[in-house]
XYZ file of C-alpha atoms in Angstrom:
345
model
C 108.989 170.935 117.759
C 111.865 168.516 118.662
C 109.670 167.267 121.410
C 106.094 167.530 120.516
C 103.731 164.896 122.146
C 101.367 165.097 119.492
C 104.214 163.852 116.933
C 103.373 160.050 118.028
C 100.089 160.627 117.247
C 100.625 161.870 113.837
C 102.975 159.265 113.429
C 100.299 156.301 113.877
C 97.730 158.430 112.067
C 99.774 157.811 108.632
C 100.245 154.227 109.650
C 96.378 153.758 109.823
C 95.991 155.431 106.907
C 98.473 153.356 104.888
C 96.902 150.360 106.425
C 93.253 151.524 104.939
C 94.202 152.868 101.438
C 97.121 150.533 101.023
C 98.476 151.324 97.349
C 96.130 153.902 97.218
C 98.543 155.529 99.749
C 101.698 155.067 97.455
C 101.927 158.867 96.267
C 102.113 160.136 99.636
C 105.214 157.995 100.551
C 107.332 160.765 98.931
C 106.045 163.291 101.175
C 106.164 160.852 104.560
C 109.118 158.325 104.114
C 112.006 160.720 103.412
C 110.490 162.554 107.014
C 111.112 159.384 108.881
C 114.712 158.760 107.757
C 115.689 162.206 108.743
C 113.303 161.421 112.330
C 115.595 157.891 112.682
C 119.154 159.863 111.429
C 118.838 162.669 113.547
C 118.653 160.319 116.565
C 121.327 158.407 115.805
C 123.255 161.570 114.878
C 122.132 162.580 118.356
C 123.523 159.302 119.815
C 126.697 159.135 118.125
C 127.820 162.662 119.102
C 126.906 162.103 122.823
C 129.134 158.794 122.495
C 132.163 160.742 120.713
C 131.885 163.155 123.615
C 132.272 160.113 125.883
C 135.097 158.760 123.865
C 137.206 161.952 124.033
C 137.183 162.417 127.773
C 137.289 158.809 130.232
C 136.213 161.778 132.817
C 132.926 162.999 131.392
C 130.574 164.032 133.268
C 126.778 163.164 134.466
C 125.240 165.626 131.271
C 127.775 164.032 128.876
C 126.551 160.770 129.767
C 122.924 161.520 129.607
C 120.910 161.206 126.779
C 117.618 163.860 125.358
C 115.239 164.310 128.256
C 118.295 163.644 130.700
C 118.099 159.310 129.847
C 120.777 157.503 129.288
C 122.146 157.467 125.721
C 124.047 154.363 125.583
C 125.484 151.757 126.990
C 128.794 150.819 128.175
C 129.559 148.611 125.069
C 129.163 151.450 123.052
C 125.434 150.455 121.336
C 122.828 152.304 120.367
C 120.479 153.628 123.174
C 119.980 151.784 126.394
C 118.450 148.402 126.843
C 115.619 150.329 128.753
C 113.108 152.032 126.574
C 113.711 155.989 125.934
C 112.088 158.549 123.798
C 114.571 158.223 121.327
C 114.342 154.395 121.204
C 110.238 154.785 120.893
C 110.399 157.163 118.616
C 112.971 154.843 115.996
C 110.642 152.241 117.212
C 108.069 153.841 116.030
C 109.290 155.149 113.177
C 110.475 151.779 112.115
C 107.099 150.121 112.514
C 105.343 152.545 110.041
C 108.100 151.854 107.559
C 107.436 147.715 108.103
C 103.488 149.189 107.484
C 104.339 150.928 104.313
C 106.367 148.221 102.882
C 103.516 145.464 103.587
C 100.835 147.989 102.075
C 102.628 149.652 99.345
C 104.814 146.480 98.222
C 106.546 147.700 94.809
C 105.422 151.561 95.429
C 107.992 151.487 98.055
C 110.923 150.143 95.471
C 112.381 153.834 95.501
C 113.153 154.179 99.704
C 113.809 150.321 99.691
C 117.564 150.799 99.800
C 117.845 153.380 102.150
C 115.655 151.617 104.365
C 117.489 148.362 104.044
C 120.915 150.559 104.997
C 118.628 151.855 108.678
C 117.669 148.658 109.393
C 121.254 147.316 108.932
C 122.657 150.062 110.968
C 119.829 149.322 113.991
C 120.578 145.453 114.436
C 124.025 146.126 114.389
C 124.211 148.928 116.576
C 121.451 149.173 118.902
C 120.894 147.354 122.000
C 116.860 148.156 122.745
C 114.911 145.304 122.259
C 112.270 147.175 120.894
C 113.716 148.502 118.114
C 115.572 145.235 116.949
C 112.598 143.086 117.385
C 110.314 145.866 115.307
C 113.240 146.141 112.736
C 113.728 142.607 112.330
C 109.734 141.770 111.745
C 109.767 144.485 109.049
C 112.809 142.409 106.988
C 110.895 139.916 105.220
C 108.429 142.292 103.455
C 111.525 144.270 102.620
C 113.246 141.576 100.739
C 109.392 141.136 99.422
C 109.667 144.621 98.106
C 113.082 143.765 96.726
C 111.787 140.729 94.479
C 109.120 142.877 92.964
C 112.090 145.400 91.052
C 113.121 145.076 87.414
C 116.617 145.893 87.871
C 119.272 143.614 85.995
C 121.180 143.389 89.451
C 118.061 141.893 91.300
C 119.263 138.556 92.104
C 122.753 140.118 93.081
C 121.047 142.530 95.630
C 118.707 139.932 96.918
C 121.582 137.572 98.102
C 123.630 139.934 99.156
C 121.008 141.749 101.302
C 119.541 138.918 102.228
C 122.812 136.967 103.713
C 123.538 140.435 105.212
C 120.364 140.476 107.452
C 120.553 136.940 108.119
C 124.243 137.414 109.559
C 123.306 140.159 111.855
C 120.067 138.637 113.170
C 121.817 135.394 114.280
C 124.629 137.677 116.078
C 121.753 139.024 118.032
C 120.238 135.396 118.383
C 123.432 133.942 120.137
C 123.213 137.020 122.571
C 119.602 136.614 123.720
C 118.268 134.134 126.306
C 114.361 135.232 126.452
C 112.643 132.244 124.022
C 109.997 134.827 123.227
C 112.789 136.985 121.063
C 114.191 134.505 120.119
C 110.873 132.966 118.223
C 110.985 136.380 116.551
C 113.965 136.255 115.100
C 113.605 133.290 113.855
C 110.461 134.139 112.330
C 112.272 136.822 110.534
C 114.778 134.678 109.274
C 112.410 132.410 107.876
C 110.502 135.008 106.217
C 113.566 136.344 104.542
C 114.670 133.386 102.931
C 111.269 132.432 101.901
C 110.685 136.078 100.255
C 114.518 135.640 98.987
C 114.472 132.235 97.287
C 118.407 130.236 96.842
C 120.315 132.763 98.326
C 123.349 130.275 99.873
C 125.672 128.285 98.684
C 126.773 124.527 100.269
C 129.314 126.724 102.383
C 126.762 129.289 103.827
C 123.846 126.321 104.255
C 126.493 124.392 106.143
C 126.747 127.173 108.563
C 123.180 127.856 108.927
C 122.547 124.284 109.690
C 125.233 123.927 112.309
C 123.738 127.276 113.759
C 120.263 125.668 113.954
C 121.429 122.483 115.720
C 123.071 125.000 118.057
C 119.906 126.968 118.669
C 117.802 123.251 119.100
C 120.597 122.293 121.324
C 121.080 125.519 123.735
C 117.019 125.444 123.936
C 117.040 122.038 125.486
C 120.090 123.025 127.961
C 117.580 125.855 129.118
C 114.760 123.340 129.796
C 116.870 120.577 131.321
C 118.100 123.545 133.835
C 114.776 124.805 134.194
C 113.660 121.615 135.574
C 116.555 121.059 137.532
C 115.921 124.041 139.238
C 112.373 122.886 139.841
C 113.940 119.374 140.813
C 116.332 120.853 143.397
C 113.872 123.254 144.967
C 111.587 120.584 145.614
C 109.101 120.947 148.111
C 109.850 124.519 148.878
C 109.184 125.612 145.515
C 106.276 127.845 145.937
C 103.505 128.346 143.434
C 104.488 131.214 141.540
C 108.518 129.553 140.714
C 106.651 126.500 139.378
C 104.685 128.380 136.972
C 107.334 130.683 136.180
C 109.441 127.547 135.262
C 107.041 125.641 133.463
C 105.919 129.212 131.153
C 109.679 128.915 130.484
C 109.706 125.645 129.436
C 106.765 125.436 127.347
C 108.231 129.072 125.332
C 111.476 126.635 125.002
C 109.478 124.251 123.079
C 107.153 126.653 121.207
C 110.998 127.653 120.108
C 111.507 124.420 118.554
C 108.565 125.011 116.444
C 109.948 127.996 115.033
C 113.171 126.073 114.538
C 111.422 124.085 112.554
C 109.547 126.410 110.440
C 112.903 127.805 109.744
C 114.118 124.403 108.634
C 111.259 124.507 106.445
C 111.667 127.541 104.887
C 115.156 126.590 104.264
C 114.543 123.132 102.563
C 111.900 124.799 100.135
C 114.090 126.903 98.977
C 117.407 125.014 98.838
C 115.720 121.666 98.172
C 118.934 119.148 97.015
C 121.139 121.062 98.873
C 119.648 120.162 102.131
C 119.159 116.217 101.803
C 122.059 115.631 103.888
C 120.736 117.893 106.720
C 117.441 116.096 106.530
C 118.907 112.848 106.918
C 120.726 113.800 110.141
C 117.895 115.452 111.756
C 116.093 112.358 110.864
C 118.877 110.165 112.760
C 119.651 112.637 115.706
C 116.538 114.823 116.379
C 113.347 113.009 115.179
C 113.636 110.178 117.177
C 113.744 112.238 120.134
C 110.359 114.325 118.996
C 108.270 111.412 118.300
C 107.954 109.443 121.480
C 104.913 108.234 123.772
C 106.188 110.761 126.124
C 107.149 113.501 123.762
C 104.858 116.901 124.991
C 102.124 118.205 122.677
C 104.457 120.857 121.106
C 107.478 118.458 120.693
C 105.165 116.068 118.570
C 104.164 119.166 116.701
C 107.892 120.080 116.317
C 108.581 116.577 115.002
C 105.578 116.765 112.560
C 106.541 120.400 111.325
C 109.444 118.403 110.084
C 108.318 115.689 108.994
C 105.674 117.477 106.680
C 108.590 119.691 105.437
C 110.458 117.206 104.327
C 107.692 115.519 102.741
C 106.566 119.088 100.547
C 109.713 119.942 99.835
C 112.337 116.873 99.172
C 109.922 114.285 99.009
C 110.010 110.819 97.058
C 112.583 112.087 94.402
C 115.521 113.405 96.974
C 114.822 111.178 99.706
C 113.645 108.336 98.025
C 115.137 105.616 100.560
C 113.613 107.756 103.855
C 110.247 108.739 102.137
C 108.470 105.623 103.186
C 109.332 106.091 106.518
C 108.408 109.795 106.716
C 104.877 109.073 105.079
C 104.799 106.002 108.138
C 105.259 108.647 111.180
C 102.692 110.857 109.489
C 100.055 108.291 110.369
C 101.209 108.270 113.571
C 100.309 111.581 113.874
C 96.822 110.666 112.574
C 96.142 108.822 115.805
C 97.789 111.043 118.369
C 95.985 111.920 121.186
C 96.770 115.336 120.711
C 93.994 117.475 119.172
C 95.954 120.019 117.592
C 98.610 117.384 115.881
C 96.093 115.595 114.862
C 94.221 118.207 112.698
C 97.653 119.411 111.412
């Protein structure tokens, strides 16, 4: 049945079997993965048919605007699904989560399906408006690139470069529209994993654009923190406990976001080393001094430490000989900080 309530339990059962059996489950993928593709594509085609009906008639009636089970089919911007969760988005999200498990557990056993999976993920990231679907797809991308890396094809390097850059561009497009710090951190983690599992995939011009995006991400995060602090200051004594707690939590999330940005930078340093020397020097001149001060919060100190470690490990004395002693000196300052977590790292 199209709306069989037992379907999610069956899907989750396959997922758990894969997690238990790992690569021993690979022979069964041929009976499962194609049906997941059909499930996702059927929902997409159903949406597109409804959307086409809306586009053909500006005076579409209420029924045309409704999705299956009477739920909204798409937003006014023409993107897939509504931002709120529906039965469609939940089914797609569950199917994508299953594909993630198969990618992670079967590895090279999933190679036969990786091209179609990449096509579906790219479509969802470009067209989908639902956060759950987009975040689930983004989490699967590092594993997809890892599976691509197991290929013996003569075209492997070209495919990896093309596919990884496509996904990075799609995620940055989503990132630029997102405002929730938790979601932003997920997208940053995905980009870091894509880069680390793909290797050297960017030319200097592409790296320059990526570095600009990273600096913009840091600037925007700082701006949101300042706005939260300003809102709290303006409220003064009238601010209630819930408002104070909410704004403080938002700023904590922004500082955690800084740490994810630093980890992304570390992934780029690891894979593109000598091409990132100038960017490392820019960070040392403009970013590190603000992160490593006596007044810095524990999370900002961690942010600075992640950057310093990435520079030492991946660039080192060979690529930044003049700056290396200063980085070592900074590491020494972290060993005596009052923040236990930072000292341990």
